[in-house]
């Protein structure tokens, strides 16, 4: 088993990474938590359908188990779902010493994490990520929250989990769209921090480049666990350096400024986070090229990689005016000045404030609108 330790201001916690760790999860929960009465599993209806029975069977032998089932989907990452979770926790008579286990993707992790942070002024929290995005990114580092009035993650707080359990085996039930999504985030790690990650993916995919099912084969490959581990280590280091997102942690927003604007413009249900980010990455690469930071033909290689990973390269029927308007609501805009994460070279991220609006506009028009 691989393990990464993360030291934050208020606590030190571990990320445990192993294929099939779920079978032996009781041991790890007992090792990390003592003297609690209730274990509350929060998961959505889709995950309950796939894993509910198995999770119940494993956990109920050792713990007093409570389950809260929420609706599946970004549009339910809202105040109504949060209210529902609070109501259930009240009904279950949950106390500060009890443990919430958030089983799911980034949506469940963010909302269950926020509920854990705020109910009773903070309940112990296990993040148990089940999508690629959640395993390599959202479960780590304590950002929790909900969307409000069509604005992403606008209500939230930092609340570090007490344990993260990462089982890459769970990714095998993801549908293709969600795998594509996850690759958007993995490419981000490769471009911003460690290009070896991209080489690793290319190595694995080499055998099945033209195979329609190549994405499933990539994640089923034994080495994929290692790619997940590399991304987790990067995120852990960043969080330790800049827990509250004032400096280096913003590098993780590479591709996200425009990605978030796209999600806001099109509606969270019509484009997935990873796909929006991968389009945002293309724009960020283009802006970096326009400023003379990156070689002109760099993006060609990345576009070839997008083909292998079935990542989107453009989007249609969306107006530039609307995207520019959405950009203004981004949290990364301070006092109406924009802020982008660009590359000053491969694996050399830089925070760029107040980028010329025409550069932004042109890069969006030229790179992703058809
Ligand atoms: N907190 C952070 O630091 C952070 C970082 C990045 C993204 N996020 C947030 O994460 C969210 C996106 O995360 P996501 O892409 O995981 O979305 P998600 O949680 O909606 O999961 C995507 C879909 O996959 C399904 N699913 C999850 N695990 C599965 C499995 N093992 N098998 C089959 N289906 C499964 C879900 O039910 C859902 O339908 C966004 O809300 C974004 O804002 C947060």
Coordinates of C-alpha atoms and ligand atoms in Angstrom, one line a residue:
X1 CA 0.0 0.0 0.0
X2 CA 1.2 3.5 -0.8
X3 CA 0.6 6.3 1.7
X4 CA 1.1 10.1 1.5
X5 CA 1.1 12.1 4.7
X6 CA -0.2 15.7 4.6
X7 CA 0.7 18.3 7.3
X8 CA -1.7 21.2 7.5
X9 CA -2.2 23.9 10.1
X10 CA -4.7 22.0 12.2
X11 CA -3.9 18.4 11.5
X12 CA -1.7 15.8 9.9
X13 CA -3.6 13.2 7.9
X14 CA -2.9 10.3 5.5
X15 CA -4.0 9.4 2.0
X16 CA -4.0 5.6 1.7
X17 CA -3.7 4.4 -1.9
X18 CA -4.2 0.8 -2.9
X19 CA -6.2 -1.2 -5.4
X20 CA -9.0 -3.0 -3.5
X21 CA -8.2 -1.3 -0.2
X22 CA -12.0 -1.1 0.2
X23 CA -12.1 -4.8 1.2
X24 CA -9.9 -4.1 4.2
X25 CA -11.2 -0.7 5.1
X26 CA -12.5 -1.5 8.6
X27 CA -8.9 -2.1 9.7
X28 CA -7.9 1.4 8.5
X29 CA -10.9 3.2 10.0
X30 CA -10.3 1.5 13.4
X31 CA -6.6 2.4 13.2
X32 CA -7.3 6.1 12.6
X33 CA -10.4 6.7 14.7
X34 CA -11.4 5.6 18.2
X35 CA -14.3 6.2 20.5
X36 CA -17.0 7.1 18.1
X37 CA -20.6 5.9 18.0
X38 CA -21.8 6.5 14.5
X39 CA -20.3 6.2 11.1
X40 CA -22.3 8.2 8.6
X41 CA -21.8 7.3 4.9
X42 CA -22.9 10.1 2.5
X43 CA -23.2 9.0 -1.1
X44 CA -25.4 9.7 -4.1
X45 CA -28.2 7.5 -5.4
X46 CA -26.1 6.3 -8.4
X47 CA -23.2 5.2 -6.2
X48 CA -25.7 3.6 -3.7
X49 CA -27.0 1.5 -6.6
X50 CA -23.5 0.3 -7.6
X51 CA -21.8 0.0 -4.2
X52 CA -24.4 0.5 -1.5
X53 CA -24.9 -3.2 -0.7
X54 CA -21.1 -3.9 -0.6
X55 CA -20.3 -0.9 1.5
X56 CA -23.1 -1.7 4.0
X57 CA -22.0 -5.3 4.2
X58 CA -18.3 -4.4 4.9
X59 CA -19.0 -1.6 7.4
X60 CA -22.0 -2.7 9.3
X61 CA -20.2 -5.6 10.9
X62 CA -18.0 -3.2 12.9
X63 CA -19.8 0.1 13.2
X64 CA -23.1 1.7 13.9
X65 CA -23.8 2.6 10.3
X66 CA -26.0 5.4 9.1
X67 CA -26.5 6.2 5.4
X68 CA -27.5 9.5 3.8
X69 CA -28.3 9.3 0.1
X70 CA -28.3 12.5 -1.9
X71 CA -29.2 13.2 -5.5
X72 CA -26.6 12.6 -8.2
X73 CA -25.3 15.6 -10.1
X74 CA -23.6 19.0 -10.0
X75 CA -26.9 20.8 -9.9
X76 CA -27.6 19.2 -6.5
X77 CA -24.4 20.6 -5.0
X78 CA -26.7 23.2 -3.5
X79 CA -28.2 24.6 -0.3
X80 CA -31.2 22.2 -0.5
X81 CA -29.0 19.1 -0.5
X82 CA -27.0 20.6 2.4
X83 CA -30.1 21.3 4.3
X84 CA -31.2 17.7 3.7
X85 CA -27.9 16.4 5.1
X86 CA -28.2 18.6 8.2
X87 CA -31.7 17.4 8.8
X88 CA -30.6 13.8 8.6
X89 CA -27.7 14.4 10.9
X90 CA -30.0 16.0 13.4
X91 CA -32.4 13.0 13.1
X92 CA -29.6 10.6 13.6
X93 CA -28.5 12.5 16.7
X94 CA -24.9 12.9 15.4
X95 CA -22.2 14.3 17.7
X96 CA -18.9 15.9 17.1
X97 CA -17.0 12.7 17.8
X98 CA -18.9 10.7 15.1
X99 CA -17.4 10.2 11.7
X100 CA -18.7 11.2 8.3
X101 CA -17.5 9.1 5.3
X102 CA -18.0 10.8 2.0
X103 CA -18.1 8.2 -0.7
X104 CA -18.2 9.6 -4.2
X105 CA -16.9 12.1 -6.7
X106 CA -16.0 15.7 -6.2
X107 CA -19.6 16.8 -5.8
X108 CA -20.3 14.5 -2.9
X109 CA -16.9 15.3 -1.4
X110 CA -17.4 19.0 -1.5
X111 CA -20.9 19.0 -0.1
X112 CA -20.3 16.3 2.5
X113 CA -17.1 18.0 3.5
X114 CA -18.9 21.3 4.0
X115 CA -21.6 19.5 6.1
X116 CA -18.8 17.9 8.2
X117 CA -17.1 21.2 8.6
X118 CA -20.2 23.1 9.8
X119 CA -22.5 20.6 11.6
X120 CA -21.8 20.8 15.3
X121 CA -18.8 23.1 14.4
X122 CA -17.0 20.2 12.8
X123 CA -17.3 16.4 12.6
X124 CA -14.6 14.0 11.8
X125 CA -14.3 13.3 8.1
X126 CA -13.1 10.5 5.8
X127 CA -12.9 11.4 2.1
X128 CA -13.4 8.3 0.0
X129 CA -13.1 9.5 -3.6
X130 CA -14.5 7.4 -6.4
X131 CA -13.8 9.4 -9.6
X132 CA -10.4 10.3 -11.1
X133 CA -11.0 14.0 -10.4
X134 CA -11.8 13.3 -6.8
X135 CA -8.9 10.8 -6.3
X136 CA -6.2 13.1 -7.7
X137 CA -7.6 16.5 -6.7
X138 CA -10.8 17.3 -5.0
X139 CA -10.6 15.0 -2.0
X140 CA -7.2 16.4 -1.0
X141 CA -6.6 19.7 0.6
X142 CA -9.8 20.6 2.4
X143 CA -11.7 22.8 0.0
X144 CA -15.4 22.2 0.6
X145 CA -18.5 24.0 -0.5
X146 CA -21.6 24.3 -2.6
X147 CA -22.7 26.3 -5.6
X148 CA -25.2 29.2 -5.1
X149 CA -27.2 31.2 -7.6
X150 CA -25.4 29.5 -10.5
X151 CA -22.0 30.5 -9.1
X152 CA -19.6 27.6 -8.5
X153 CA -18.3 26.9 -5.0
X154 CA -19.2 30.4 -3.9
X155 CA -20.2 29.2 -0.4
X156 CA -17.6 27.1 1.4
X157 CA -14.7 26.8 3.7
X158 CA -11.4 25.0 4.2
X159 CA -11.9 21.8 6.3
X160 CA -9.2 19.2 6.1
X161 CA -10.3 15.6 6.3
X162 CA -9.0 13.3 8.9
X163 CA -8.3 10.5 6.5
X164 CA -8.4 9.9 2.7
X165 CA -8.9 6.4 1.3
X166 CA -8.1 6.0 -2.4
X167 CA -9.1 2.8 -4.2
X168 CA -8.3 3.0 -7.9
X169 CA -10.2 -0.2 -8.4
X170 CA -13.4 1.8 -7.9
X171 CA -12.7 3.7 -11.1
X172 CA -13.5 0.6 -13.1
X173 CA -17.2 1.4 -12.9
X174 CA -16.9 4.9 -14.2
X175 CA -18.5 5.5 -17.6
X176 CA -16.3 6.8 -20.4
X177 CA -17.4 10.4 -20.1
X178 CA -16.2 10.5 -16.5
X179 CA -12.9 8.9 -17.4
X180 CA -12.4 11.6 -20.1
X181 CA -13.2 14.2 -17.4
X182 CA -10.6 12.8 -15.1
X183 CA -7.9 12.9 -17.8
X184 CA -8.5 16.6 -18.1
X185 CA -7.2 17.0 -14.5
X186 CA -4.3 14.5 -15.0
X187 CA -3.1 16.4 -18.1
X188 CA -3.1 19.5 -15.9
X189 CA -0.7 17.8 -13.4
X190 CA 1.5 16.7 -16.3
X191 CA 1.7 20.1 -17.9
X192 CA 2.0 22.2 -14.8
X193 CA 4.2 20.0 -12.5
X194 CA 5.5 16.8 -13.9
X195 CA 5.6 16.0 -17.7
X196 CA 6.5 12.4 -16.8
X197 CA 2.9 11.8 -16.0
X198 CA 2.0 12.6 -19.6
X199 CA 4.7 10.2 -20.8
X200 CA 3.4 7.5 -18.5
X201 CA -0.1 7.9 -20.0
X202 CA 1.4 7.8 -23.5
X203 CA 3.4 4.6 -22.6
X204 CA 0.3 2.9 -21.3
X205 CA -1.9 4.0 -24.2
X206 CA 0.7 3.0 -26.8
X207 CA -0.6 -0.6 -26.9
X208 CA -4.2 0.4 -27.7
X209 CA -4.0 3.7 -29.5
X210 CA -6.7 2.9 -32.0
X211 CA -8.8 0.7 -29.7
X212 CA -12.3 2.2 -29.2
X213 CA -12.1 1.0 -25.6
X214 CA -8.7 2.5 -24.9
X215 CA -9.7 4.7 -22.0
X216 CA -11.1 1.7 -20.0
X217 CA -7.9 -0.2 -20.8
X218 CA -5.7 2.7 -19.6
X219 CA -7.4 2.9 -16.2
X220 CA -7.4 -0.9 -15.9
X221 CA -3.6 -1.0 -16.4
X222 CA -1.8 -1.8 -13.2
X223 CA 0.5 1.2 -13.6
X224 CA -2.5 3.6 -13.5
X225 CA -2.4 3.3 -9.7
X226 CA 1.0 4.9 -10.0
X227 CA -0.2 7.8 -12.0
X228 CA -2.9 8.5 -9.4
X229 CA -0.2 8.3 -6.7
X230 CA 2.0 10.8 -8.5
X231 CA -0.8 13.3 -8.8
X232 CA -1.7 12.9 -5.1
X233 CA 1.9 13.5 -4.1
X234 CA 1.9 16.7 -6.1
X235 CA -1.3 17.9 -4.7
X236 CA -0.2 17.0 -1.1
X237 CA 3.0 19.0 -1.5
X238 CA 1.2 22.0 -2.9
X239 CA -1.4 21.9 0.0
X240 CA 1.4 21.7 2.6
X241 CA 3.1 24.8 1.0
X242 CA 0.0 26.9 0.6
X243 CA -3.0 25.5 2.4
X244 CA -5.2 28.6 2.0
X245 CA -4.7 29.1 -1.7
X246 CA -2.8 32.4 -1.5
X247 CA 0.1 31.4 -3.7
X248 CA 1.4 28.1 -5.2
X249 CA -2.0 26.3 -4.8
X250 CA -3.4 28.6 -7.4
X251 CA -1.2 26.8 -10.0
X252 CA -3.8 24.0 -9.7
X253 CA -6.2 26.4 -11.3
X254 CA -4.4 26.0 -14.6
X255 CA -7.2 25.9 -17.2
X256 CA -9.8 26.6 -14.6
X257 CA -10.4 30.3 -15.1
X258 CA -11.9 29.7 -18.5
X259 CA -13.2 26.3 -17.5
X260 CA -15.3 27.7 -14.8
X261 CA -16.6 30.4 -17.1
X262 CA -17.7 27.8 -19.6
X263 CA -19.5 25.8 -16.9
X264 CA -21.2 28.9 -15.8
X265 CA -22.2 30.0 -19.3
X266 CA -23.4 26.6 -20.5
X267 CA -24.8 25.3 -17.2
X268 CA -23.2 22.8 -14.9
X269 CA -25.3 20.0 -16.3
X270 CA -24.4 20.6 -19.9
X271 CA -20.6 20.4 -19.6
X272 CA -18.5 18.3 -17.2
X273 CA -15.8 19.9 -15.0
X274 CA -12.9 18.0 -16.5
X275 CA -14.0 18.7 -20.1
X276 CA -14.5 22.4 -19.3
X277 CA -11.0 22.5 -17.8
X278 CA -9.4 20.7 -20.7
X279 CA -10.8 23.4 -23.1
X280 CA -9.5 26.0 -20.6
X281 CA -6.1 24.4 -20.7
X282 CA -6.0 24.9 -24.5
X283 CA -6.7 28.6 -24.1
X284 CA -4.1 28.9 -21.3
X285 CA -1.5 27.2 -23.6
X286 CA -2.4 29.6 -26.4
X287 CA -2.2 32.7 -24.1
X288 CA 1.2 31.4 -22.9
X289 CA 2.3 31.1 -26.5
X290 CA 1.0 34.6 -27.4
X291 CA 3.1 36.1 -24.6
X292 CA 6.1 34.3 -25.9
X293 CA 6.4 32.0 -22.9
X294 CA 5.8 28.7 -24.8
X295 CA 7.1 27.4 -28.2
X296 CA 4.6 27.9 -31.0
X297 CA 4.1 24.2 -31.9
X298 CA 3.9 23.0 -28.3
X299 CA 0.1 22.8 -28.5
X300 CA 0.2 20.4 -31.4
X301 CA 1.6 17.6 -29.2
X302 CA -1.1 18.3 -26.6
X303 CA -3.8 18.2 -29.2
X304 CA -2.6 14.7 -30.4
X305 CA -2.8 13.6 -26.8
X306 CA -6.3 15.0 -26.5
X307 CA -7.2 12.7 -29.5
X308 CA -5.9 9.7 -27.7
X309 CA -7.8 10.6 -24.5
X310 CA -10.9 11.7 -26.3
X311 CA -10.8 15.1 -24.7
X312 CA -12.8 17.9 -26.4
X313 CA -11.0 20.4 -28.6
X314 CA -13.8 22.8 -29.3
X315 CA -17.3 23.6 -28.4
X316 CA -20.1 24.9 -30.5
X317 CA -23.1 27.3 -30.2
X318 CA -21.9 29.4 -27.4
X319 CA -21.3 33.2 -27.5
X320 CA -18.0 34.8 -26.7
X321 CA -19.9 37.7 -25.1
X322 CA -21.5 35.3 -22.6
X323 CA -18.2 33.6 -21.7
X324 CA -16.5 37.0 -21.2
X325 CA -19.4 38.0 -18.9
X326 CA -19.1 34.8 -16.9
X327 CA -15.3 35.3 -16.5
X328 CA -16.0 38.4 -14.5
X329 CA -17.7 36.4 -11.7
X330 CA -14.7 34.1 -11.3
X331 CA -13.2 34.0 -7.8
X332 CA -9.8 34.4 -9.3
X333 CA -10.8 37.9 -10.5
X334 CA -9.7 40.4 -7.8
X335 CA -11.0 44.0 -7.9
X336 CA -12.2 43.3 -11.4
X337 CA -8.7 42.4 -12.6
X338 CA -8.4 39.0 -14.2
X339 CA -6.0 36.3 -13.1
X340 CA -4.7 33.4 -15.1
X341 CA -2.3 30.6 -14.5
X342 CA 0.0 30.4 -17.5
X343 CA 3.1 28.4 -18.3
X344 CA 6.5 30.1 -18.6
X345 CA 7.8 26.8 -20.0
X346 CA 7.0 23.2 -19.5
X347 CA 6.3 22.6 -15.7
X348 CA 6.9 26.3 -15.0
X349 CA 3.6 27.7 -13.9
X350 CA 3.2 31.4 -13.3
X351 CA 0.3 33.6 -11.9
X352 CA -0.5 36.3 -14.4
X353 CA -2.7 39.2 -13.3
X354 CA -4.5 41.6 -15.6
X355 CA -4.0 39.9 -18.9
X356 CA -5.0 42.0 -21.9
X357 CA -8.7 41.3 -22.5
X358 CA -8.1 40.9 -26.3
X359 CA -5.6 38.2 -25.7
X360 CA -8.1 36.4 -23.6
X361 CA -11.0 36.9 -26.0
X362 CA -8.9 35.8 -29.1
X363 CA -7.6 32.7 -27.4
X364 CA -11.2 31.6 -26.6
X365 CA -12.4 32.4 -30.1
X366 CA -9.5 30.8 -31.8
X367 CA -9.1 27.7 -29.6
X368 CA -12.4 26.4 -28.7
X369 CA -15.4 28.0 -30.4
X370 CA -16.6 26.7 -33.7
Ligands
LIG1 N1 -12.6 20.6 -3.5 C1 -11.7 20.7 -4.5 O1 -10.6 21.0 -4.2 C2 -12.2 20.5 -5.9 C3 -11.2 20.3 -6.9 C4 -11.7 20.0 -8.2 C5 -13.0 19.8 -8.4 N2 -13.9 20.0 -7.4 C6 -15.4 19.8 -7.6 O2 -15.6 18.5 -8.0 C7 -16.8 18.3 -8.8 C8 -16.5 17.5 -10.0 O3 -16.1 16.2 -9.5 P1 -16.5 14.9 -10.3 O4 -16.0 15.0 -11.7 O5 -15.9 13.8 -9.5 O6 -18.1 14.9 -10.3 P2 -19.2 14.0 -9.7 O7 -19.0 13.9 -8.2 O8 -20.5 14.6 -10.1 O9 -19.0 12.6 -10.3 C9 -19.2 12.4 -11.7 C10 -20.2 11.3 -12.0 O10 -19.6 10.0 -11.8 C11 -20.4 9.3 -10.9 N3 -19.5 8.4 -10.2 C12 -18.7 8.7 -9.2 N4 -17.9 7.7 -8.9 C13 -18.3 6.6 -9.7 C14 -17.8 5.3 -9.8 N5 -16.8 4.8 -9.1 N6 -18.4 4.5 -10.7 C15 -19.5 5.0 -11.5 N7 -19.9 6.3 -11.4 C16 -19.3 7.1 -10.5 C17 -21.2 10.2 -10.1 O11 -22.4 9.7 -9.5 C18 -21.5 11.3 -11.1 O12 -22.6 11.0 -11.9 C19 -17.2 19.8 -9.1 O13 -18.2 20.1 -8.3 C20 -15.9 20.6 -8.8 O14 -16.3 21.9 -8.4 C21 -13.5 20.3 -6.1

